[in-house]
Amino acid sequence: MYQRLSVRKGWKTSLIESDRIQAAGGAAGDAYKEAILEVSGEGAFGVLRREAGVHRVQRVPATESQGRVHTSTVSVIVRSLSFWR
């Protein structure tokens, strides 16, 4: 999601580290347990700092025959490069 946003905004992204897991139930594609992404570009910190926190997504997968809702969460941490120096 953040890589797509970065492309639209003209920012540069680098995947620093990721830990993939096989998607549950044999679903197509992979899932990530953890990913560290570096984003740089004009105004990136100003936009992304508001994304910090825990986000929850609820969905009904196409393979769910009984209409049960599946919930996923992600924690987002945003730091300025000056923080790491």
mmCIF file of N, CA, C and O in Angstrom:
data_model
loop_
_atom_site.group_PDB
_atom_site.id
_atom_site.type_symbol
_atom_site.label_atom_id
_atom_site.label_comp_id
_atom_site.label_asym_id
_atom_site.label_seq_id
_atom_site.Cartn_x
_atom_site.Cartn_y
_atom_site.Cartn_z
ATOM 1 N N MET A 1 0.822 -1.183 0.000
ATOM 2 C CA MET A 1 0.000 0.000 0.000
ATOM 3 C C MET A 1 0.877 1.263 0.000
ATOM 4 O O MET A 1 0.636 2.176 -0.768
ATOM 5 N N TYR A 2 1.895 1.281 0.866
ATOM 6 C CA TYR A 2 2.744 2.465 0.943
ATOM 7 C C TYR A 2 3.661 2.571 -0.274
ATOM 8 O O TYR A 2 4.020 3.675 -0.677
ATOM 9 N N GLN A 3 4.013 1.467 -0.876
ATOM 10 C CA GLN A 3 4.802 1.519 -2.104
ATOM 11 C C GLN A 3 3.977 2.138 -3.235
ATOM 12 O O GLN A 3 4.492 2.942 -4.008
ATOM 13 N N ARG A 4 2.712 1.795 -3.331
ATOM 14 C CA ARG A 4 1.837 2.378 -4.363
ATOM 15 C C ARG A 4 1.647 3.877 -4.141
ATOM 16 O O ARG A 4 1.672 4.658 -5.087
ATOM 17 N N LEU A 5 1.453 4.270 -2.887
ATOM 18 C CA LEU A 5 1.325 5.693 -2.572
ATOM 19 C C LEU A 5 2.593 6.435 -2.969
ATOM 20 O O LEU A 5 2.538 7.522 -3.542
ATOM 21 N N SER A 6 3.737 5.826 -2.679
ATOM 22 C CA SER A 6 5.026 6.457 -3.000
ATOM 23 C C SER A 6 5.199 6.663 -4.494
ATOM 24 O O SER A 6 5.721 7.688 -4.923
ATOM 25 N N VAL A 7 4.770 5.699 -5.276
ATOM 26 C CA VAL A 7 4.855 5.838 -6.745
ATOM 27 C C VAL A 7 4.016 7.029 -7.195
ATOM 28 O O VAL A 7 4.466 7.858 -7.988
ATOM 29 N N ARG A 8 2.792 7.132 -6.677
ATOM 30 C CA ARG A 8 1.918 8.251 -7.061
ATOM 31 C C ARG A 8 2.481 9.607 -6.646
ATOM 32 O O ARG A 8 2.296 10.593 -7.351
ATOM 33 N N LYS A 9 3.163 9.649 -5.494
ATOM 34 C CA LYS A 9 3.714 10.909 -4.990
ATOM 35 C C LYS A 9 5.107 11.207 -5.536
ATOM 36 O O LYS A 9 5.639 12.282 -5.304
ATOM 37 N N GLY A 10 5.708 10.238 -6.241
ATOM 38 C CA GLY A 10 7.047 10.447 -6.788
ATOM 39 C C GLY A 10 8.154 10.254 -5.763
ATOM 40 O O GLY A 10 9.253 10.770 -5.932
ATOM 41 N N TRP A 11 7.878 9.486 -4.698
ATOM 42 C CA TRP A 11 8.865 9.213 -3.669
ATOM 43 C C TRP A 11 9.636 7.949 -4.004
ATOM 44 O O TRP A 11 9.152 7.078 -4.711
ATOM 45 N N LYS A 12 10.822 7.824 -3.442
ATOM 46 C CA LYS A 12 11.648 6.637 -3.627
ATOM 47 C C LYS A 12 11.411 5.696 -2.446
ATOM 48 O O LYS A 12 11.346 6.142 -1.300
ATOM 49 N N THR A 13 11.279 4.388 -2.731
ATOM 50 C CA THR A 13 11.110 3.402 -1.667
ATOM 51 C C THR A 13 12.183 2.327 -1.768
ATOM 52 O O THR A 13 12.645 1.999 -2.858
ATOM 53 N N SER A 14 12.568 1.814 -0.619
ATOM 54 C CA SER A 14 13.501 0.691 -0.542
ATOM 55 C C SER A 14 12.977 -0.277 0.508
ATOM 56 O O SER A 14 12.707 0.126 1.643
ATOM 57 N N LEU A 15 12.818 -1.536 0.127
ATOM 58 C CA LEU A 15 12.426 -2.558 1.082
ATOM 59 C C LEU A 15 13.679 -2.983 1.830
ATOM 60 O O LEU A 15 14.567 -3.617 1.273
ATOM 61 N N ILE A 16 13.781 -2.594 3.088
ATOM 62 C CA ILE A 16 14.973 -2.848 3.898
ATOM 63 C C ILE A 16 14.996 -4.292 4.379
ATOM 64 O O ILE A 16 16.014 -4.970 4.307
ATOM 65 N N GLU A 17 13.871 -4.763 4.863
ATOM 66 C CA GLU A 17 13.790 -6.118 5.411
ATOM 67 C C GLU A 17 12.343 -6.578 5.373
ATOM 68 O O GLU A 17 11.428 -5.765 5.535
ATOM 69 N N SER A 18 12.109 -7.866 5.133
ATOM 70 C CA SER A 18 10.751 -8.392 5.182
ATOM 71 C C SER A 18 10.769 -9.848 5.625
ATOM 72 O O SER A 18 11.740 -10.564 5.424
ATOM 73 N N ASP A 19 9.683 -10.238 6.248
ATOM 74 C CA ASP A 19 9.499 -11.606 6.707
ATOM 75 C C ASP A 19 8.155 -12.068 6.154
ATOM 76 O O ASP A 19 7.105 -11.663 6.636
ATOM 77 N N ARG A 20 8.202 -12.902 5.109
ATOM 78 C CA ARG A 20 6.986 -13.375 4.461
ATOM 79 C C ARG A 20 6.518 -14.677 5.083
ATOM 80 O O ARG A 20 7.310 -15.477 5.553
ATOM 81 N N ILE A 21 5.210 -14.870 5.036
ATOM 82 C CA ILE A 21 4.614 -16.136 5.438
ATOM 83 C C ILE A 21 3.664 -16.557 4.332
ATOM 84 O O ILE A 21 3.171 -15.722 3.569
ATOM 85 N N GLN A 22 3.409 -17.845 4.234
ATOM 86 C CA GLN A 22 2.481 -18.325 3.216
ATOM 87 C C GLN A 22 1.076 -17.891 3.600
ATOM 88 O O GLN A 22 0.685 -17.969 4.769
ATOM 89 N N ALA A 23 0.307 -17.434 2.629
ATOM 90 C CA ALA A 23 -1.052 -16.975 2.893
ATOM 91 C C ALA A 23 -1.894 -18.112 3.461
ATOM 92 O O ALA A 23 -1.745 -19.269 3.079
ATOM 93 N N ALA A 24 -2.787 -17.785 4.371
ATOM 94 C CA ALA A 24 -3.632 -18.781 5.030
ATOM 95 C C ALA A 24 -4.608 -19.411 4.047
ATOM 96 O O ALA A 24 -5.082 -18.761 3.121
ATOM 97 N N GLY A 25 -4.888 -20.670 4.249
ATOM 98 C CA GLY A 25 -5.896 -21.352 3.441
ATOM 99 C C GLY A 25 -5.508 -21.555 1.999
ATOM 100 O O GLY A 25 -6.372 -21.783 1.158
ATOM 101 N N GLY A 26 -4.234 -21.449 1.689
ATOM 102 C CA GLY A 26 -3.797 -21.640 0.310
ATOM 103 C C GLY A 26 -4.216 -20.514 -0.620
ATOM 104 O O GLY A 26 -4.277 -20.693 -1.833
ATOM 105 N N ALA A 27 -4.533 -19.353 -0.059
ATOM 106 C CA ALA A 27 -4.951 -18.217 -0.881
ATOM 107 C C ALA A 27 -3.800 -17.773 -1.779
ATOM 108 O O ALA A 27 -2.633 -18.002 -1.485
ATOM 109 N N ALA A 28 -4.154 -17.174 -2.882
ATOM 110 C CA ALA A 28 -3.136 -16.693 -3.826
ATOM 111 C C ALA A 28 -2.347 -15.551 -3.206
ATOM 112 O O ALA A 28 -2.881 -14.748 -2.453
ATOM 113 N N GLY A 29 -1.071 -15.489 -3.505
ATOM 114 C CA GLY A 29 -0.228 -14.406 -3.016
ATOM 115 C C GLY A 29 0.395 -14.716 -1.670
ATOM 116 O O GLY A 29 0.104 -15.738 -1.047
ATOM 117 N N ASP A 30 1.252 -13.840 -1.247
ATOM 118 C CA ASP A 30 1.942 -14.000 0.026
ATOM 119 C C ASP A 30 1.441 -12.981 1.024
ATOM 120 O O ASP A 30 0.850 -11.969 0.675
ATOM 121 N N ALA A 31 1.697 -13.274 2.265
ATOM 122 C CA ALA A 31 1.389 -12.340 3.344
ATOM 123 C C ALA A 31 2.698 -11.986 4.025
ATOM 124 O O ALA A 31 3.664 -12.741 3.979
ATOM 125 N N TYR A 32 2.732 -10.834 4.651
ATOM 126 C CA TYR A 32 3.924 -10.391 5.359
ATOM 127 C C TYR A 32 3.670 -10.422 6.856
ATOM 128 O O TYR A 32 2.646 -9.945 7.326
ATOM 129 N N LYS A 33 4.630 -10.983 7.576
ATOM 130 C CA LYS A 33 4.588 -10.913 9.028
ATOM 131 C C LYS A 33 5.180 -9.584 9.472
ATOM 132 O O LYS A 33 4.709 -8.957 10.413
ATOM 133 N N GLU A 34 6.231 -9.149 8.753
ATOM 134 C CA GLU A 34 6.902 -7.894 9.071
ATOM 135 C C GLU A 34 7.561 -7.354 7.814
ATOM 136 O O GLU A 34 8.060 -8.115 6.995
ATOM 137 N N ALA A 35 7.547 -6.047 7.653
ATOM 138 C CA ALA A 35 8.247 -5.401 6.546
ATOM 139 C C ALA A 35 8.756 -4.048 7.015
ATOM 140 O O ALA A 35 8.054 -3.315 7.706
ATOM 141 N N ILE A 36 9.986 -3.741 6.648
ATOM 142 C CA ILE A 36 10.578 -2.441 6.958
ATOM 143 C C ILE A 36 10.840 -1.754 5.626
ATOM 144 O O ILE A 36 11.578 -2.264 4.784
ATOM 145 N N LEU A 37 10.216 -0.609 5.444
ATOM 146 C CA LEU A 37 10.267 0.122 4.190
ATOM 147 C C LEU A 37 10.818 1.513 4.438
ATOM 148 O O LEU A 37 10.367 2.212 5.345
ATOM 149 N N GLU A 38 11.803 1.906 3.651
ATOM 150 C CA GLU A 38 12.329 3.270 3.726
ATOM 151 C C GLU A 38 11.716 4.077 2.595
ATOM 152 O O GLU A 38 11.734 3.658 1.447
ATOM 153 N N VAL A 39 11.152 5.222 2.940
ATOM 154 C CA VAL A 39 10.518 6.104 1.959
ATOM 155 C C VAL A 39 11.206 7.453 2.041
ATOM 156 O O VAL A 39 11.358 8.024 3.117
ATOM 157 N N SER A 40 11.645 7.956 0.885
ATOM 158 C CA SER A 40 12.280 9.276 0.861
ATOM 159 C C SER A 40 11.716 10.093 -0.283
ATOM 160 O O SER A 40 11.335 9.556 -1.310
ATOM 161 N N GLY A 41 11.655 11.386 -0.069
ATOM 162 C CA GLY A 41 11.154 12.287 -1.094
ATOM 163 C C GLY A 41 10.532 13.513 -0.457
ATOM 164 O O GLY A 41 10.258 13.548 0.749
ATOM 165 N N GLU A 42 10.307 14.503 -1.266
ATOM 166 C CA GLU A 42 9.757 15.772 -0.809
ATOM 167 C C GLU A 42 8.381 15.580 -0.169
ATOM 168 O O GLU A 42 7.455 15.099 -0.813
ATOM 169 N N GLY A 43 8.271 15.909 1.111
ATOM 170 C CA GLY A 43 7.001 15.854 1.826
ATOM 171 C C GLY A 43 6.614 14.484 2.352
ATOM 172 O O GLY A 43 5.537 14.333 2.925
ATOM 173 N N ALA A 44 7.472 13.471 2.184
ATOM 174 C CA ALA A 44 7.118 12.109 2.602
ATOM 175 C C ALA A 44 6.856 12.029 4.108
ATOM 176 O O ALA A 44 5.847 11.464 4.540
ATOM 177 N N PHE A 45 7.750 12.583 4.905
ATOM 178 C CA PHE A 45 7.565 12.498 6.353
ATOM 179 C C PHE A 45 6.296 13.220 6.788
ATOM 180 O O PHE A 45 5.536 12.718 7.626
ATOM 181 N N GLY A 46 6.034 14.377 6.222
ATOM 182 C CA GLY A 46 4.847 15.148 6.586
ATOM 183 C C GLY A 46 3.549 14.393 6.344
ATOM 184 O O GLY A 46 2.600 14.500 7.114
ATOM 185 N N VAL A 47 3.502 13.598 5.288
ATOM 186 C CA VAL A 47 2.312 12.813 4.971
ATOM 187 C C VAL A 47 2.273 11.529 5.808
ATOM 188 O O VAL A 47 1.260 11.194 6.417
ATOM 189 N N LEU A 48 3.391 10.821 5.850
ATOM 190 C CA LEU A 48 3.405 9.503 6.480
ATOM 191 C C LEU A 48 3.377 9.543 8.003
ATOM 192 O O LEU A 48 2.959 8.581 8.634
ATOM 193 N N ARG A 49 3.782 10.646 8.611
ATOM 194 C CA ARG A 49 3.773 10.700 10.083
ATOM 195 C C ARG A 49 2.361 10.544 10.631
ATOM 196 O O ARG A 49 2.162 10.093 11.744
ATOM 197 N N ARG A 50 1.376 10.900 9.851
ATOM 198 C CA ARG A 50 -0.020 10.749 10.278
ATOM 199 C C ARG A 50 -0.503 9.306 10.178
ATOM 200 O O ARG A 50 -1.589 8.976 10.641
ATOM 201 N N GLU A 51 0.276 8.458 9.540
ATOM 202 C CA GLU A 51 -0.079 7.045 9.388
ATOM 203 C C GLU A 51 0.352 6.199 10.581
ATOM 204 O O GLU A 51 -0.028 5.033 10.680
ATOM 205 N N ALA A 52 1.152 6.752 11.475
ATOM 206 C CA ALA A 52 1.654 5.990 12.618
ATOM 207 C C ALA A 52 0.498 5.515 13.492
ATOM 208 O O ALA A 52 -0.476 6.232 13.713
ATOM 209 N N GLY A 53 0.611 4.277 13.967
ATOM 210 C CA GLY A 53 -0.404 3.707 14.844
ATOM 211 C C GLY A 53 -0.799 2.317 14.385
ATOM 212 O O GLY A 53 -0.135 1.700 13.563
ATOM 213 N N VAL A 54 -1.889 1.825 14.923
ATOM 214 C CA VAL A 54 -2.399 0.500 14.570
ATOM 215 C C VAL A 54 -3.599 0.677 13.653
ATOM 216 O O VAL A 54 -4.503 1.460 13.940
ATOM 217 N N HIS A 55 -3.579 -0.053 12.547
ATOM 218 C CA HIS A 55 -4.674 -0.006 11.575
ATOM 219 C C HIS A 55 -5.337 -1.376 11.515
ATOM 220 O O HIS A 55 -4.667 -2.394 11.571
ATOM 221 N N ARG A 56 -6.649 -1.388 11.394
ATOM 222 C CA ARG A 56 -7.402 -2.639 11.321
ATOM 223 C C ARG A 56 -8.177 -2.682 10.012
ATOM 224 O O ARG A 56 -8.785 -1.704 9.604
ATOM 225 N N VAL A 57 -8.142 -3.842 9.364
ATOM 226 C CA VAL A 57 -8.872 -4.055 8.118
ATOM 227 C C VAL A 57 -9.816 -5.222 8.321
ATOM 228 O O VAL A 57 -9.409 -6.285 8.792
ATOM 229 N N GLN A 58 -11.069 -5.035 7.973
ATOM 230 C CA GLN A 58 -12.043 -6.120 8.030
ATOM 231 C C GLN A 58 -12.515 -6.398 6.617
ATOM 232 O O GLN A 58 -12.798 -5.468 5.859
ATOM 233 N N ARG A 59 -12.600 -7.697 6.275
ATOM 234 C CA ARG A 59 -13.015 -8.063 4.918
ATOM 235 C C ARG A 59 -13.677 -9.425 4.949
ATOM 236 O O ARG A 59 -13.509 -10.196 5.894
ATOM 237 N N VAL A 60 -14.435 -9.714 3.910
ATOM 238 C CA VAL A 60 -15.016 -11.034 3.710
ATOM 239 C C VAL A 60 -14.331 -11.602 2.474
ATOM 240 O O VAL A 60 -14.580 -11.148 1.358
ATOM 241 N N PRO A 61 -13.440 -12.581 2.665
ATOM 242 C CA PRO A 61 -12.727 -13.142 1.522
ATOM 243 C C PRO A 61 -13.676 -13.811 0.525
ATOM 244 O O PRO A 61 -14.741 -14.314 0.902
ATOM 245 N N ALA A 62 -13.290 -13.817 -0.745
ATOM 246 C CA ALA A 62 -14.101 -14.447 -1.790
ATOM 247 C C ALA A 62 -14.301 -15.931 -1.513
ATOM 248 O O ALA A 62 -15.306 -16.511 -1.929
ATOM 249 N N THR A 63 -13.369 -16.549 -0.793
ATOM 250 C CA THR A 63 -13.456 -17.980 -0.496
ATOM 251 C C THR A 63 -14.305 -18.283 0.741
ATOM 252 O O THR A 63 -14.514 -19.443 1.065
ATOM 253 N N GLU A 64 -14.814 -17.271 1.401
ATOM 254 C CA GLU A 64 -15.608 -17.451 2.624
ATOM 255 C C GLU A 64 -17.068 -17.684 2.249
ATOM 256 O O GLU A 64 -17.773 -16.752 1.862
ATOM 257 N N SER A 65 -17.517 -18.929 2.379
ATOM 258 C CA SER A 65 -18.871 -19.286 1.934
ATOM 259 C C SER A 65 -19.947 -18.869 2.931
ATOM 260 O O SER A 65 -21.112 -18.736 2.561
ATOM 261 N N GLN A 66 -19.590 -18.666 4.198
ATOM 262 C CA GLN A 66 -20.589 -18.327 5.209
ATOM 263 C C GLN A 66 -20.605 -16.845 5.561
ATOM 264 O O GLN A 66 -21.303 -16.431 6.490
ATOM 265 N N GLY A 67 -19.856 -16.041 4.835
ATOM 266 C CA GLY A 67 -19.888 -14.599 5.029
ATOM 267 C C GLY A 67 -19.206 -14.091 6.283
ATOM 268 O O GLY A 67 -19.472 -12.975 6.728
ATOM 269 N N ARG A 68 -18.323 -14.897 6.872
ATOM 270 C CA ARG A 68 -17.638 -14.450 8.089
ATOM 271 C C ARG A 68 -16.614 -13.367 7.765
ATOM 272 O O ARG A 68 -15.952 -13.398 6.740
ATOM 273 N N VAL A 69 -16.498 -12.429 8.678
ATOM 274 C CA VAL A 69 -15.574 -11.315 8.520
ATOM 275 C C VAL A 69 -14.207 -11.719 9.063
ATOM 276 O O VAL A 69 -14.109 -12.252 10.165
ATOM 277 N N HIS A 70 -13.160 -11.465 8.292
ATOM 278 C CA HIS A 70 -11.786 -11.704 8.737
ATOM 279 C C HIS A 70 -11.166 -10.357 9.069
ATOM 280 O O HIS A 70 -11.356 -9.384 8.343
ATOM 281 N N THR A 71 -10.427 -10.311 10.158
ATOM 282 C CA THR A 71 -9.810 -9.067 10.608
ATOM 283 C C THR A 71 -8.293 -9.192 10.583
ATOM 284 O O THR A 71 -7.745 -10.194 11.038
ATOM 285 N N SER A 72 -7.626 -8.192 10.033
ATOM 286 C CA SER A 72 -6.169 -8.125 10.028
ATOM 287 C C SER A 72 -5.760 -6.788 10.643
ATOM 288 O O SER A 72 -6.493 -5.802 10.555
ATOM 289 N N THR A 73 -4.596 -6.766 11.273
ATOM 290 C CA THR A 73 -4.089 -5.515 11.826
ATOM 291 C C THR A 73 -2.647 -5.302 11.385
ATOM 292 O O THR A 73 -1.944 -6.248 11.037
ATOM 293 N N VAL A 74 -2.243 -4.044 11.402
ATOM 294 C CA VAL A 74 -0.864 -3.689 11.096
ATOM 295 C C VAL A 74 -0.465 -2.530 12.004
ATOM 296 O O VAL A 74 -1.264 -1.642 12.285
ATOM 297 N N SER A 75 0.755 -2.589 12.506
ATOM 298 C CA SER A 75 1.304 -1.481 13.282
ATOM 299 C C SER A 75 2.264 -0.712 12.392
ATOM 300 O O SER A 75 3.115 -1.307 11.732
ATOM 301 N N VAL A 76 2.133 0.598 12.372
ATOM 302 C CA VAL A 76 2.968 1.447 11.533
ATOM 303 C C VAL A 76 3.773 2.382 12.424
ATOM 304 O O VAL A 76 3.209 3.060 13.284
ATOM 305 N N ILE A 77 5.090 2.386 12.212
ATOM 306 C CA ILE A 77 5.992 3.293 12.936
ATOM 307 C C ILE A 77 6.654 4.177 11.894
ATOM 308 O O ILE A 77 7.189 3.688 10.901
ATOM 309 N N VAL A 78 6.614 5.477 12.098
ATOM 310 C CA VAL A 78 7.205 6.432 11.157
ATOM 311 C C VAL A 78 8.266 7.234 11.888
ATOM 312 O O VAL A 78 8.000 7.801 12.943
ATOM 313 N N ARG A 79 9.473 7.245 11.343
ATOM 314 C CA ARG A 79 10.576 7.996 11.944
ATOM 315 C C ARG A 79 11.249 8.836 10.868
ATOM 316 O O ARG A 79 11.405 8.415 9.735
ATOM 317 N N SER A 80 11.677 9.997 11.250
ATOM 318 C CA SER A 80 12.453 10.856 10.369
ATOM 319 C C SER A 80 13.867 10.308 10.263
ATOM 320 O O SER A 80 14.391 9.728 11.211
ATOM 321 N N LEU A 81 14.527 10.490 9.124
ATOM 322 C CA LEU A 81 15.913 10.045 8.975
ATOM 323 C C LEU A 81 16.814 10.699 9.996
ATOM 324 O O LEU A 81 17.766 10.101 10.466
ATOM 325 N N SER A 82 16.508 11.920 10.391
ATOM 326 C CA SER A 82 17.336 12.593 11.388
ATOM 327 C C SER A 82 17.264 11.882 12.738
ATOM 328 O O SER A 82 18.160 12.002 13.549
ATOM 329 N N PHE A 83 16.188 11.114 12.959
ATOM 330 C CA PHE A 83 16.045 10.335 14.181
ATOM 331 C C PHE A 83 17.133 9.267 14.279
ATOM 332 O O PHE A 83 17.632 8.961 15.330
ATOM 333 N N TRP A 84 17.499 8.679 13.146
ATOM 334 C CA TRP A 84 18.457 7.562 13.105
ATOM 335 C C TRP A 84 19.897 8.025 13.077
ATOM 336 O O TRP A 84 20.799 7.230 13.199
ATOM 337 N N ARG A 85 20.146 9.293 12.856
ATOM 338 C CA ARG A 85 21.531 9.802 12.751
ATOM 339 C C ARG A 85 22.061 10.207 14.085
ATOM 340 O O ARG A 85 21.469 10.547 15.003
#
